[in-house]
Amino acid sequence: MISYQLSIFAENKPGRLAAVTRVLAKEKINIRATTIATSDTFGVINLIVDDPRRAEAALTKAGMTVTLNQVLAVVIPDQPGGLDRLTQLLLAEGININNAYGFVLESHKKAVFVVSVDQIEKAEKLLDKHGFQTLDAEALSAVEPFHYMKY
Amino acid sequence: MYWEKEIETMDRGGLEKVQMARLRETLARAKKSVHYGKLFAEMGLDAGAIRTVADVGKLPLTTKEDLRENWPYGFLACSRDDLIRMHSSSGTTGRATVIFHTESDVAAWTNLLARSMYMAGMRRSDVFQNMMTYGLFTGGLGFHYGAEKIGALVIPAGAGNSKRQIQLMRDFGTTAIHIIPSYALHLASVFTESGYDPRRDTKLRMAFIGAEPHSEKMRRKIEEFYGFKAFNSYGLSEMNGPGMAFECPEQHGLHIWEDNYIVEIIDPATQKILPEGEEGELVATTLMREGMPIIRYRTKDLTRIIPGPCPCARTHRRIERIKGRTDDMMIIKGVNIFPIQIEKRLMEIPGVGTNFVIILDRVDYGDQMTVKVEVQRGFFGGNLQQLETLRRRIVEEIKTDILITPKVDLVEPDSLPKSEGKAVRVIDNRKD
Ligand SMILES: [Zn+2]
């Protein structure tokens, strides 16, 4: 299953993330996970939300620079070695991970790892074959928000 | 093809005769002004000593400071009752300079604009939207009168209000516009945001761009987006304003109307006249101005005369697009740099948006140049690596050109102050 990640180009200045969350809160869009990658003066805010297309439209309307990218949301066991199995598998097939971050679904049981890769279809098939479960946008949105906060 | 074929294609000998006759009249008139009257008397200037056009070099130069010192009427060569119009320079530093026109001055200026626009291809069937500030600024009224003289339908839209500009274009089938180049790029992003494509949704076929120096790359970028030809216009309020020099369909240099102006290129440091083809400061003498003739005015604009004839058969010599102004020049770590050099480089890099600003700071007693560059909308693919690669490329490209390593910040599209007037390209925070 392919899922979607929103990326927002933002200058490193106070209030940028707050501006993003304000727009999404107003639209009643739930944020599942967020990471921020920064360079010296600018960065990229990545978001997993329950309604990516509506979020994209709302943020664009608010004047932000947004893109929607396909990612894989991979369910992995929340235990030592769980993530390693996934990354080794991708490495062995020559699939490049551009960005990855995770959140826990059920403490010590399941975690979701969001990976942005260069050959998404190949990666999806590969994971499928090796018994990894991947979540689509709908399944992701069914995840209880901020569950990972319990960690 | 020609607005005034005879004068536009007159051979050099004939043209110089016209210039000489008009120079004599100009000197006789100028003498009536407080400034030149006093100056000529002090110099013991004998009008008889000026026999050829080249002798204009013996006359004193006039500067913006002279205009300021004689503000407001010290250059007036006629009665105030004969004046019908005043204009003023944008006056970014010090007191603005004021230029007065008589009825015949406005008529001569209007004719030059009609000649220029006609040369570029505008006709009475065109719908001309003038997107320049009206009022004291010469760009608005100057073009307005010229376009009316051709007989085009003029929409005096004025500057700004981008959404309304697009609406007017669509409602009335605008075919020609007059626009500041940096604003043309800004308007392009408004077109895109509104879901319109000027190639598909308008009848635009030509543009006159001017009022600020811009690179060839920037012109091409504008032409490509709008799907029209953009003609470069040059002028300054002290010399009337636009219509002083203009591009012909060849788009290779601007014909300077030598029946109305005598032009020279001087070395700005030594004030010596430079040989044809060499780059320096443009100096111009009005030949058709009754109310306020100005002799050998230092424009502070850097250009050169392009040697050789133009394929369009006009004999009036061409100047190259303005490279910069002597007072726009930045001195960074002892190196002379013009904002247009940076612009030229930026326009060549895919992913660069419409606007940029150069910020100069003094850090630890050294100069630091920071260039804030807007990222092009649609370029952002969601990953930091891509932005970082673009940023490094910009640093490298600028460094190759000016040999100084700038600090480059990428900023969001449309986040820099919008320019509906002339773009602010340089912010100099270096204070001693
Ligand atoms: Zn020509």
PDB file of N, CA, C and O and ligand atoms in Angstrom, chain B residues 119 247-253 255 310-314 318, ligand 1:
ATOM      1  N   MET B 119       8.060  51.640 -34.023  1.00  0.00           N
ATOM      2  CA  MET B 119       9.236  50.876 -34.457  1.00  0.00           C
ATOM      3  C   MET B 119       9.165  49.438 -33.934  1.00  0.00           C
ATOM      4  O   MET B 119       9.451  48.486 -34.656  1.00  0.00           O
ATOM      5  N   GLU B 247      14.383  49.755 -28.377  1.00  0.00           N
ATOM      6  CA  GLU B 247      14.775  48.648 -29.255  1.00  0.00           C
ATOM      7  C   GLU B 247      13.907  48.582 -30.505  1.00  0.00           C
ATOM      8  O   GLU B 247      12.704  48.785 -30.446  1.00  0.00           O
ATOM      9  N   CYS B 248      14.547  48.215 -31.600  1.00  0.00           N
ATOM     10  CA  CYS B 248      13.826  47.963 -32.842  1.00  0.00           C
ATOM     11  C   CYS B 248      13.539  46.451 -32.895  1.00  0.00           C
ATOM     12  O   CYS B 248      13.939  45.717 -32.007  1.00  0.00           O
ATOM     13  N   PRO B 249      12.860  45.962 -33.936  1.00  0.00           N
ATOM     14  CA  PRO B 249      12.542  44.533 -33.976  1.00  0.00           C
ATOM     15  C   PRO B 249      13.767  43.613 -33.919  1.00  0.00           C
ATOM     16  O   PRO B 249      13.649  42.430 -33.607  1.00  0.00           O
ATOM     17  N   GLU B 250      14.957  44.135 -34.214  1.00  0.00           N
ATOM     18  CA  GLU B 250      16.165  43.308 -34.127  1.00  0.00           C
ATOM     19  C   GLU B 250      16.486  42.918 -32.688  1.00  0.00           C
ATOM     20  O   GLU B 250      17.229  41.961 -32.451  1.00  0.00           O
ATOM     21  N   GLN B 251      16.006  43.696 -31.731  1.00  0.00           N
ATOM     22  CA  GLN B 251      16.267  43.476 -30.296  1.00  0.00           C
ATOM     23  C   GLN B 251      17.754  43.360 -29.990  1.00  0.00           C
ATOM     24  O   GLN B 251      18.167  42.547 -29.165  1.00  0.00           O
ATOM     25  N   HIS B 252      18.514  44.149 -30.694  1.00  0.00           N
ATOM     26  CA  HIS B 252      19.954  44.132 -30.442  1.00  0.00           C
ATOM     27  C   HIS B 252      20.423  45.571 -30.259  1.00  0.00           C
ATOM     28  O   HIS B 252      20.798  46.244 -31.212  1.00  0.00           O
ATOM     29  N   GLY B 253      20.343  46.049 -29.045  1.00  0.00           N
ATOM     30  CA  GLY B 253      20.699  47.427 -28.766  1.00  0.00           C
ATOM     31  C   GLY B 253      19.522  48.359 -28.950  1.00  0.00           C
ATOM     32  O   GLY B 253      18.536  48.014 -29.601  1.00  0.00           O
ATOM     33  N   HIS B 255      18.143  52.017 -30.256  1.00  0.00           N
ATOM     34  CA  HIS B 255      18.419  53.197 -31.075  1.00  0.00           C
ATOM     35  C   HIS B 255      18.181  54.440 -30.224  1.00  0.00           C
ATOM     36  O   HIS B 255      17.113  54.611 -29.660  1.00  0.00           O
ATOM     37  N   CYS B 310      22.638  49.002 -38.134  1.00  0.00           N
ATOM     38  CA  CYS B 310      21.628  48.035 -37.695  1.00  0.00           C
ATOM     39  C   CYS B 310      20.893  47.519 -38.935  1.00  0.00           C
ATOM     40  O   CYS B 310      20.608  48.298 -39.840  1.00  0.00           O
ATOM     41  N   PRO B 311      20.588  46.233 -38.973  1.00  0.00           N
ATOM     42  CA  PRO B 311      19.882  45.685 -40.141  1.00  0.00           C
ATOM     43  C   PRO B 311      18.524  46.350 -40.424  1.00  0.00           C
ATOM     44  O   PRO B 311      17.995  46.224 -41.521  1.00  0.00           O
ATOM     45  N   CYS B 312      17.975  47.070 -39.447  1.00  0.00           N
ATOM     46  CA  CYS B 312      16.662  47.701 -39.668  1.00  0.00           C
ATOM     47  C   CYS B 312      16.778  48.968 -40.505  1.00  0.00           C
ATOM     48  O   CYS B 312      15.772  49.591 -40.830  1.00  0.00           O
ATOM     49  N   ALA B 313      18.004  49.376 -40.827  1.00  0.00           N
ATOM     50  CA  ALA B 313      18.300  50.527 -41.685  1.00  0.00           C
ATOM     51  C   ALA B 313      18.153  51.881 -40.994  1.00  0.00           C
ATOM     52  O   ALA B 313      18.331  52.930 -41.612  1.00  0.00           O
ATOM     53  N   ARG B 314      17.830  51.880 -39.718  1.00  0.00           N
ATOM     54  CA  ARG B 314      17.809  53.168 -39.007  1.00  0.00           C
ATOM     55  C   ARG B 314      19.258  53.580 -38.749  1.00  0.00           C
ATOM     56  O   ARG B 314      20.096  52.739 -38.386  1.00  0.00           O
ATOM     57  N   ARG B 318      23.063  52.807 -31.846  1.00  0.00           N
ATOM     58  CA  ARG B 318      22.448  52.007 -30.782  1.00  0.00           C
ATOM     59  C   ARG B 318      23.326  51.998 -29.539  1.00  0.00           C
ATOM     60  O   ARG B 318      24.554  51.935 -29.646  1.00  0.00           O
TER      61      ARG B 318
HETATM   62 ZN    ZN C   1      17.481  48.696 -35.635  1.00  0.00          ZN
END
